[in-house]
Tab-separated table of N, CA and C in Angstrom:
chain	number	residue	atom	x	y	z
A	1	MET	N	-3.855	19.803	3.891
A	1	MET	CA	-4.477	19.493	2.302
A	1	MET	C	-3.610	19.351	1.354
A	2	LYS	N	-3.776	18.619	1.171
A	2	LYS	CA	-2.612	18.272	-0.413
A	2	LYS	C	-2.933	18.396	-1.102
A	3	LYS	N	-2.482	18.942	-1.948
A	3	LYS	CA	-2.353	19.390	-3.310
A	3	LYS	C	-2.210	18.372	-4.538
A	4	ALA	N	-3.000	17.774	-5.909
A	4	ALA	CA	-2.380	16.938	-6.830
A	4	ALA	C	-2.893	17.920	-8.117
A	5	GLY	N	-1.895	17.664	-8.623
A	5	GLY	CA	-1.937	17.837	-10.119
A	5	GLY	C	-1.929	19.459	-10.376
A	6	VAL	N	-0.394	19.440	-9.703
A	6	VAL	CA	0.420	20.684	-9.961
A	6	VAL	C	1.159	20.470	-10.614
A	7	ARG	N	1.748	21.516	-11.831
A	7	ARG	CA	2.235	21.600	-12.726
A	7	ARG	C	4.106	21.162	-12.285
A	8	ILE	N	4.876	20.049	-12.880
A	8	ILE	CA	6.339	20.847	-11.671
A	8	ILE	C	7.548	20.680	-12.653
A	9	LEU	N	7.797	20.926	-13.645
A	9	LEU	CA	8.892	20.991	-14.278
A	9	LEU	C	10.569	20.179	-13.497
A	10	LEU	N	11.122	19.062	-13.489
A	10	LEU	CA	12.524	18.130	-12.903
A	10	LEU	C	13.092	18.651	-13.831
A	11	VAL	N	13.811	18.768	-12.688
A	11	VAL	CA	15.338	19.385	-13.358
A	11	VAL	C	16.232	18.433	-12.605
A	12	GLU	N	16.952	17.185	-13.343
A	12	GLU	CA	18.498	16.594	-12.482
A	12	GLU	C	19.240	16.232	-13.462
A	13	ASP	N	20.242	15.670	-13.506
A	13	ASP	CA	20.929	15.178	-14.089
A	13	ASP	C	21.713	13.642	-14.717
A	14	GLU	N	21.375	13.479	-13.494
A	14	GLU	CA	21.009	11.440	-13.771
A	14	GLU	C	19.819	11.125	-14.010
A	15	VAL	N	20.002	10.788	-14.789
A	15	VAL	CA	18.664	9.791	-15.591
A	15	VAL	C	17.810	8.852	-14.362
A	16	GLU	N	18.373	8.547	-14.298
A	16	GLU	CA	17.503	6.715	-12.921
A	16	GLU	C	16.861	8.046	-12.000
A	17	VAL	N	17.713	8.632	-11.347
A	17	VAL	CA	17.522	9.812	-10.308
A	17	VAL	C	15.887	10.003	-10.757
A	18	ALA	N	16.118	10.877	-11.930
A	18	ALA	CA	14.922	12.256	-12.713
A	18	ALA	C	13.386	10.832	-13.031
A	19	GLU	N	13.487	10.085	-13.329
A	19	GLU	CA	12.826	8.661	-13.854
A	19	GLU	C	12.082	8.738	-12.296
A	20	THR	N	12.824	8.409	-11.462
A	20	THR	CA	12.544	7.682	-10.087
A	20	THR	C	11.896	8.819	-9.021
A	21	VAL	N	12.060	9.645	-9.377
A	21	VAL	CA	11.316	11.400	-8.649
A	21	VAL	C	10.004	11.306	-9.226
A	22	SER	N	10.157	11.342	-10.799
A	22	SER	CA	9.276	11.911	-11.665
A	22	SER	C	7.741	10.353	-11.644
A	23	ASP	N	8.738	9.648	-11.266
A	23	ASP	CA	7.214	8.486	-11.290
A	23	ASP	C	6.170	8.803	-9.498
A	24	LEU	N	6.956	9.317	-8.731
A	24	LEU	CA	6.625	9.263	-6.924
A	24	LEU	C	6.138	11.018	-7.616
A	25	LEU	N	6.654	11.714	-8.236
A	25	LEU	CA	5.709	12.438	-8.374
A	25	LEU	C	4.449	12.435	-9.289
A	26	THR	N	4.118	12.456	-10.347
A	26	THR	CA	3.048	10.971	-10.438
A	26	THR	C	2.274	10.811	-9.778
A	27	ALA	N	3.018	9.394	-9.325
A	27	ALA	CA	1.734	9.213	-8.116
A	27	ALA	C	1.011	9.820	-7.388
A	28	LEU	N	2.047	10.677	-6.845
A	28	LEU	CA	1.241	11.493	-6.317
A	28	LEU	C	0.100	13.170	-6.487
A	29	GLY	N	-0.050	12.658	-7.645
A	29	GLY	CA	-0.831	13.489	-8.489
A	29	GLY	C	-0.445	14.386	-9.421
A	30	HIS	N	0.702	14.690	-9.841
A	30	HIS	CA	1.095	15.955	-10.005
A	30	HIS	C	1.108	15.703	-11.978
A	31	GLU	N	1.437	16.740	-12.919
A	31	GLU	CA	1.694	16.081	-13.574
A	31	GLU	C	3.277	17.592	-14.167
A	32	VAL	N	4.172	15.921	-14.739
A	32	VAL	CA	5.472	16.359	-14.459
A	32	VAL	C	6.215	16.241	-16.402
A	33	ALA	N	6.983	17.088	-15.764
A	33	ALA	CA	7.898	17.503	-17.104
A	33	ALA	C	9.316	16.978	-16.589
A	34	VAL	N	9.562	17.101	-17.197
A	34	VAL	CA	11.327	16.591	-17.116
A	34	VAL	C	11.992	16.935	-18.545
A	35	ALA	N	13.397	17.363	-17.989
A	35	ALA	CA	14.112	18.660	-18.554
A	35	ALA	C	15.871	18.122	-18.075
A	36	ASN	N	16.599	19.162	-19.206
A	36	ASN	CA	18.100	19.044	-18.191
A	36	ASN	C	17.833	20.975	-17.823
A	37	ALA	N	18.616	21.402	-18.163
A	37	ALA	CA	18.488	23.015	-17.552
A	37	ALA	C	18.720	24.127	-18.258
A	38	GLU	N	18.803	23.490	-20.033
A	38	GLU	CA	18.716	24.235	-21.040
A	38	GLU	C	17.173	24.093	-21.780
A	39	THR	N	17.112	22.929	-21.664
A	39	THR	CA	15.661	22.826	-22.016
A	39	THR	C	13.902	23.342	-20.886
A	40	ALA	N	14.324	22.860	-19.435
A	40	ALA	CA	13.780	23.731	-18.661
A	40	ALA	C	13.748	25.043	-19.412
A	41	ILE	N	14.221	25.794	-19.585
A	41	ILE	CA	14.946	27.622	-19.692
A	41	ILE	C	13.621	27.653	-20.673
A	42	ARG	N	13.203	26.959	-22.588
A	42	ARG	CA	12.680	26.372	-22.954
A	42	ARG	C	11.106	26.627	-22.682
A	43	LEU	N	11.449	25.443	-21.988
A	43	LEU	CA	9.699	25.016	-21.461
A	43	LEU	C	9.306	25.479	-20.450
A	44	LEU	N	9.603	26.342	-19.916
A	44	LEU	CA	9.129	27.780	-18.734
A	44	LEU	C	8.696	28.862	-19.432
A	45	ARG	N	9.141	28.886	-20.875
A	45	ARG	CA	8.637	30.236	-21.990
A	45	ARG	C	7.842	29.659	-22.830
A	46	GLU	N	7.693	28.459	-23.740
A	46	GLU	CA	6.872	27.581	-24.051
A	46	GLU	C	5.828	27.304	-23.880
A	47	VAL	N	5.615	26.762	-22.459
A	47	VAL	CA	4.214	25.799	-21.731
A	47	VAL	C	3.334	26.786	-21.137
A	48	PRO	N	2.270	26.267	-21.209
A	48	PRO	CA	1.876	26.557	-20.070
A	48	PRO	C	2.000	26.647	-18.393
A	49	PRO	N	2.555	27.211	-17.810
A	49	PRO	CA	2.952	27.893	-16.582
A	49	PRO	C	2.793	26.422	-15.681
A	50	PHE	N	4.452	26.395	-14.851
A	50	PHE	CA	4.312	25.736	-14.213
A	50	PHE	C	4.831	25.923	-13.435
A	51	GLN	N	3.846	25.650	-11.637
A	51	GLN	CA	3.970	26.101	-10.345
A	51	GLN	C	4.728	25.800	-9.467
A	52	VAL	N	5.605	24.620	-10.173
A	52	VAL	CA	7.339	24.293	-9.084
A	52	VAL	C	8.504	23.631	-9.942
A	53	LEU	N	9.580	24.238	-9.729
A	53	LEU	CA	10.487	23.318	-10.496
A	53	LEU	C	10.985	23.113	-9.337
A	54	VAL	N	11.986	21.803	-9.704
A	54	VAL	CA	12.378	20.828	-8.576
A	54	VAL	C	13.561	20.002	-9.433
A	55	SER	N	14.911	20.953	-9.088
A	55	SER	CA	15.540	21.158	-9.259
A	55	SER	C	16.889	19.958	-8.673
A	56	ASP	N	17.695	19.912	-9.322
A	56	ASP	CA	19.080	19.562	-8.167
A	56	ASP	C	19.943	20.130	-8.238
A	57	ILE	N	20.563	20.605	-7.727
A	57	ILE	CA	21.699	21.811	-7.334
A	57	ILE	C	23.511	21.998	-8.217
A	58	VAL	N	23.443	20.593	-8.259
A	58	VAL	CA	24.614	20.575	-9.009
A	58	VAL	C	25.276	19.388	-10.363
A	59	MET	N	25.150	20.194	-11.222
A	59	MET	CA	24.803	19.398	-12.559
A	59	MET	C	25.623	20.479	-13.398
A	60	PRO	N	25.726	19.651	-14.243
A	60	PRO	CA	26.508	19.958	-15.273
A	60	PRO	C	26.262	21.817	-16.256
A	61	GLY	N	26.814	21.942	-16.593
A	61	GLY	CA	26.316	23.472	-17.056
A	61	GLY	C	25.424	24.610	-16.519
A	62	LEU	N	24.826	24.942	-16.631
A	62	LEU	CA	24.038	24.939	-15.138
A	62	LEU	C	23.663	25.034	-14.511
A	63	SER	N	23.979	25.144	-12.774
A	63	SER	CA	23.353	25.118	-11.678
A	63	SER	C	22.217	25.173	-11.227
A	64	GLY	N	21.579	24.198	-10.544
A	64	GLY	CA	20.015	24.375	-10.382
A	64	GLY	C	20.087	25.886	-9.080
A	65	ALA	N	21.037	27.219	-8.714
A	65	ALA	CA	20.570	27.561	-8.527
A	65	ALA	C	20.573	28.032	-9.736
A	66	GLU	N	21.353	28.952	-10.412
A	66	GLU	CA	21.015	29.626	-11.480
A	66	GLU	C	19.973	29.360	-12.428
A	67	LEU	N	20.096	27.927	-13.014
A	67	LEU	CA	18.193	28.215	-13.429
A	67	LEU	C	16.700	28.731	-12.712
A	68	ALA	N	17.230	28.111	-11.552
A	68	ALA	CA	16.321	29.127	-10.698
A	68	ALA	C	16.311	30.262	-10.558
A	69	ILE	N	16.773	31.106	-10.658
A	69	ILE	CA	17.360	32.726	-10.651
A	69	ILE	C	16.372	32.682	-12.396
A	70	GLU	N	16.694	31.867	-13.175
A	70	GLU	CA	16.066	32.385	-14.749
A	70	GLU	C	14.816	31.688	-14.384
A	71	ALA	N	14.458	31.156	-13.977
A	71	ALA	CA	13.258	30.247	-14.249
A	71	ALA	C	12.144	31.746	-12.810
A	72	ARG	N	12.540	32.352	-12.803
A	72	ARG	CA	12.148	32.622	-11.325
A	72	ARG	C	11.868	34.237	-12.531
A	73	ARG	N	12.564	34.682	-13.306
A	73	ARG	CA	13.423	35.971	-14.086
A	73	ARG	C	11.726	35.511	-15.518
A	74	ILE	N	11.313	34.419	-15.974
A	74	ILE	CA	10.510	34.071	-16.366
A	74	ILE	C	8.980	33.702	-16.109
A	75	ALA	N	8.892	33.245	-14.916
A	75	ALA	CA	7.873	33.252	-14.160
A	75	ALA	C	8.487	33.457	-12.968
A	76	LYS	N	7.465	34.809	-12.768
A	76	LYS	CA	8.072	35.070	-11.005
A	76	LYS	C	7.111	34.521	-9.463
A	77	ASP	N	6.299	34.163	-10.345
A	77	ASP	CA	5.445	32.856	-9.418
A	77	ASP	C	5.781	31.869	-9.341
A	78	ILE	N	6.726	31.761	-9.490
A	78	ILE	CA	7.453	29.666	-9.549
A	78	ILE	C	7.988	29.458	-8.258
A	79	ARG	N	7.898	28.189	-7.454
A	79	ARG	CA	8.359	27.781	-6.459
A	79	ARG	C	9.173	26.814	-7.181
A	80	VAL	N	10.286	27.366	-5.984
A	80	VAL	CA	11.339	26.279	-6.416
A	80	VAL	C	12.235	25.941	-5.083
A	81	VAL	N	12.326	24.161	-5.549
A	81	VAL	CA	12.917	23.403	-4.581
A	81	VAL	C	14.104	22.508	-5.224
A	82	LEU	N	14.804	22.583	-4.800
A	82	LEU	CA	16.317	22.676	-4.493
A	82	LEU	C	17.023	20.979	-3.900
A	83	THR	N	17.525	20.293	-4.986
A	83	THR	CA	17.905	19.208	-3.788
A	83	THR	C	19.009	19.077	-4.559
A	84	SER	N	20.035	18.344	-3.345
A	84	SER	CA	21.170	18.051	-3.494
A	84	SER	C	21.774	16.789	-2.851
A	85	GLY	N	22.688	16.239	-3.089
A	85	GLY	CA	23.837	15.030	-1.784
A	85	GLY	C	24.329	15.329	-1.321
A	86	TYR	N	24.479	17.093	-2.213
A	86	TYR	CA	26.031	17.936	-0.988
A	86	TYR	C	26.216	18.188	0.165
A	87	SER	N	26.885	19.057	0.064
A	87	SER	CA	27.447	19.116	1.303
A	87	SER	C	26.717	20.469	2.186
A	88	ALA	N	26.974	20.818	2.628
A	88	ALA	CA	25.892	21.958	3.219
A	88	ALA	C	26.382	23.189	2.805
A	89	SER	N	28.212	23.317	2.692
A	89	SER	CA	27.958	24.528	2.051
A	89	SER	C	27.873	24.799	0.828
A	90	VAL	N	27.252	23.706	-0.482
A	90	VAL	CA	27.267	24.008	-1.400
A	90	VAL	C	25.376	24.248	-1.662
A	91	VAL	N	25.070	24.000	-0.632
A	91	VAL	CA	23.524	23.994	-0.127
A	91	VAL	C	23.111	25.802	-0.149
A	92	GLU	N	24.344	25.730	1.280
A	92	GLU	CA	24.119	27.181	2.123
A	92	GLU	C	24.189	28.754	0.839
A	93	SER	N	25.161	27.974	0.368
A	93	SER	CA	25.263	28.555	-1.844
A	93	SER	C	24.703	29.512	-2.294
A	94	ALA	N	23.838	28.299	-2.771
A	94	ALA	CA	22.969	27.772	-3.134
A	94	ALA	C	20.968	29.060	-2.474
A	95	ARG	N	21.787	28.836	-1.267
A	95	ARG	CA	19.945	29.571	-0.335
A	95	ARG	C	20.794	31.138	-0.965
A	96	ARG	N	21.506	31.416	-0.411
A	96	ARG	CA	21.822	32.601	-0.327
A	96	ARG	C	21.607	33.550	-1.794
A	97	GLU	N	21.921	32.458	-3.261
A	97	GLU	CA	21.296	32.733	-4.411
A	97	GLU	C	20.037	32.833	-4.592
A	98	VAL	N	19.231	32.118	-4.248
A	98	VAL	CA	17.335	31.456	-4.383
A	98	VAL	C	17.497	31.712	-3.189
A	99	PRO	N	16.917	32.929	-2.425
A	99	PRO	CA	15.933	33.247	-2.151
A	99	PRO	C	14.931	32.379	-2.031
A	100	GLY	N	14.346	31.915	-0.404
A	100	GLY	CA	12.635	31.631	-0.743
A	100	GLY	C	12.399	30.384	-1.114
A	101	CYS	N	13.707	29.783	-1.242
A	101	CYS	CA	13.744	28.071	-2.145
A	101	CYS	C	13.380	27.225	-0.862
A	102	CYS	N	12.864	26.315	-1.455
A	102	CYS	CA	13.037	24.626	-0.580
A	102	CYS	C	14.300	24.122	-0.715
A	103	TYR	N	14.605	23.690	0.256
A	103	TYR	CA	15.449	22.149	0.067
A	103	TYR	C	14.805	21.489	0.593
A	104	LEU	N	15.752	20.348	0.261
A	104	LEU	CA	15.712	19.019	-0.023
A	104	LEU	C	16.432	17.510	-0.301
A	105	PRO	N	16.541	17.502	1.110
A	105	PRO	CA	18.906	17.049	0.989
A	105	PRO	C	18.505	15.243	0.153
A	106	LYS	N	19.193	14.501	-0.282
A	106	LYS	CA	19.589	13.474	-0.922
A	106	LYS	C	19.946	12.573	-0.536
A	107	PRO	N	19.531	11.134	0.342
A	107	PRO	CA	18.290	11.083	-0.966
A	107	PRO	C	17.029	10.423	0.488
A	108	TYR	N	15.496	10.975	0.166
A	108	TYR	CA	14.550	12.245	0.370
A	108	TYR	C	13.583	10.663	0.061
A	109	SER	N	12.538	10.454	0.642
A	109	SER	CA	11.289	9.551	0.798
A	109	SER	C	10.006	10.614	0.148
A	110	MET	N	8.595	9.556	-0.669
A	110	MET	CA	7.834	10.168	-1.132
A	110	MET	C	7.748	10.980	-0.336
A	111	LYS	N	7.192	10.369	1.043
A	111	LYS	CA	6.570	11.976	2.163
A	111	LYS	C	7.121	13.252	1.711
A	112	GLU	N	8.135	12.584	2.412
A	112	GLU	CA	9.763	13.974	2.258
A	112	GLU	C	9.085	14.736	0.899
A	113	LEU	N	9.395	14.316	0.139
A	113	LEU	CA	9.460	15.287	-1.821
A	113	LEU	C	7.739	15.649	-1.481
A	114	SER	N	6.735	14.655	-1.309
A	114	SER	CA	5.663	15.381	-0.904
A	114	SER	C	5.443	16.726	0.191
A	115	ASP	N	6.162	16.044	0.959
A	115	ASP	CA	5.589	17.794	2.496
A	115	ASP	C	6.362	18.913	1.452
A	116	VAL	N	7.553	18.629	0.823
A	116	VAL	CA	8.531	19.515	0.587
A	116	VAL	C	7.246	20.716	-0.530
A	117	VAL	N	7.301	19.715	-1.791
A	117	VAL	CA	5.957	20.198	-2.917
A	117	VAL	C	4.574	21.280	-2.517
A	118	GLU	N	4.385	20.418	-0.843
A	118	GLU	CA	2.799	21.027	-0.751
A	118	GLU	C	3.515	22.605	-0.270
A	119	ALA	N	4.795	22.195	0.985
A	119	ALA	CA	5.051	23.869	2.248
A	119	ALA	C	5.409	24.710	0.529
A	120	CYS	N	5.933	24.078	-0.157
A	120	CYS	CA	6.175	24.807	-0.744
A	120	CYS	C	5.359	26.150	-2.163
A	121	LEU	N	3.752	25.577	-2.758
A	121	LEU	CA	2.949	25.901	-2.617
A	121	LEU	C	2.252	26.466	-1.992
A	122	ASP	N	2.118	26.195	0.061
A	122	ASP	CA	1.390	26.604	0.385
A	122	ASP	C	1.989	28.048	0.851
A	123	ARG	N	2.120	29.488	0.970
A	123	ARG	CA	2.687	30.373	0.968
A	123	ARG	C	2.357	31.606	2.000
A	124	SER	N	1.490	30.784	2.973
A	124	SER	CA	1.985	31.250	4.078
A	124	SER	C	2.218	30.103	5.076
A	125	ALA	N	3.234	28.797	4.462
A	125	ALA	CA	4.491	27.887	5.582
A	125	ALA	C	5.814	28.450	5.023
A	126	PRO	N	6.447	28.453	6.091
A	126	PRO	CA	7.892	28.767	5.593
A	126	PRO	C	7.940	28.323	4.236
A	127	VAL	N	8.843	29.195	3.939
A	127	VAL	CA	9.648	28.010	2.779
A	127	VAL	C	10.593	27.155	2.434
A	128	GLN	N	11.679	27.606	3.572
A	128	GLN	CA	13.020	26.861	4.034
A	128	GLN	C	12.118	25.480	4.935
A	129	THR	N	12.032	24.343	4.429
A	129	THR	CA	11.528	22.989	5.117
A	129	THR	C	12.477	22.655	5.629
A	130	GLN	N	12.966	22.704	5.355
A	130	GLN	CA	14.510	21.937	5.785
A	130	GLN	C	15.717	22.500	6.889
A	131	ALA	N	15.718	21.785	7.801
A	131	ALA	CA	17.305	22.617	7.925
A	131	ALA	C	18.328	21.610	8.050
A	132	ILE	N	19.531	22.383	7.869
A	132	ILE	CA	20.877	21.603	7.890
A	132	ILE	C	21.334	21.419	8.654
A	133	PRO	N	21.962	20.443	8.791
A	133	PRO	CA	22.279	19.607	10.054
A	133	PRO	C	23.634	20.740	10.831
A	134	SER	N	23.850	21.069	12.085
A	134	SER	CA	25.335	21.312	11.595
A	134	SER	C	26.043	20.586	11.800
A	135	GLY	N	27.151	20.993	12.789
A	135	GLY	CA	28.190	19.268	13.116
A	135	GLY	C	27.435	19.361	14.320
A	136	GLY	N	27.968	17.743	14.397
A	136	GLY	CA	27.501	17.341	16.071
A	136	GLY	C	25.873	16.417	15.894
A	137	ALA	N	25.866	16.120	17.364
A	137	ALA	CA	25.068	15.886	17.152
A	137	ALA	C	23.769	15.885	17.828
C-alpha cells in the first residue's frame, strides 16, 4: 500500500535537481521541505518530525552520510534515503557510515523514487533496496 502525506526533508545541492525531486515527491502526496545540509540540521530540531531524509551523498560542506548520522542523533526514527550519481565506492563508503540506509542511484524515475521511499517507511522490508552493480554485465 502506498503511503502518502509523509513529511520528507530533501537535501540536494543542485537547485534544479532539488526542484524536480521536490515536485515529484509532492506529486506523490508527500509534504516536502528543501534545505541545504546546515539548514536541514536546524529544521530537524525545530519543526515537527520528518519521517524521511532524502539526501545527495556528495555535497559541499557536510556529506549526505554525515548529515544522515546527525539526523539520526536528532531524530532516531528518521528513515534515510541517500542518492548519488557517483561511483560504487562512494556509495559503499556512505553505506558503511550509515547502516540501514536506503540508496537510490541517479538518475531515477518517479516510480523508483516512490518505491524506495515506500521501502524505507516499511520497517518489515529490507532497507537496502538497490544493489550496486558489480563490474560486468
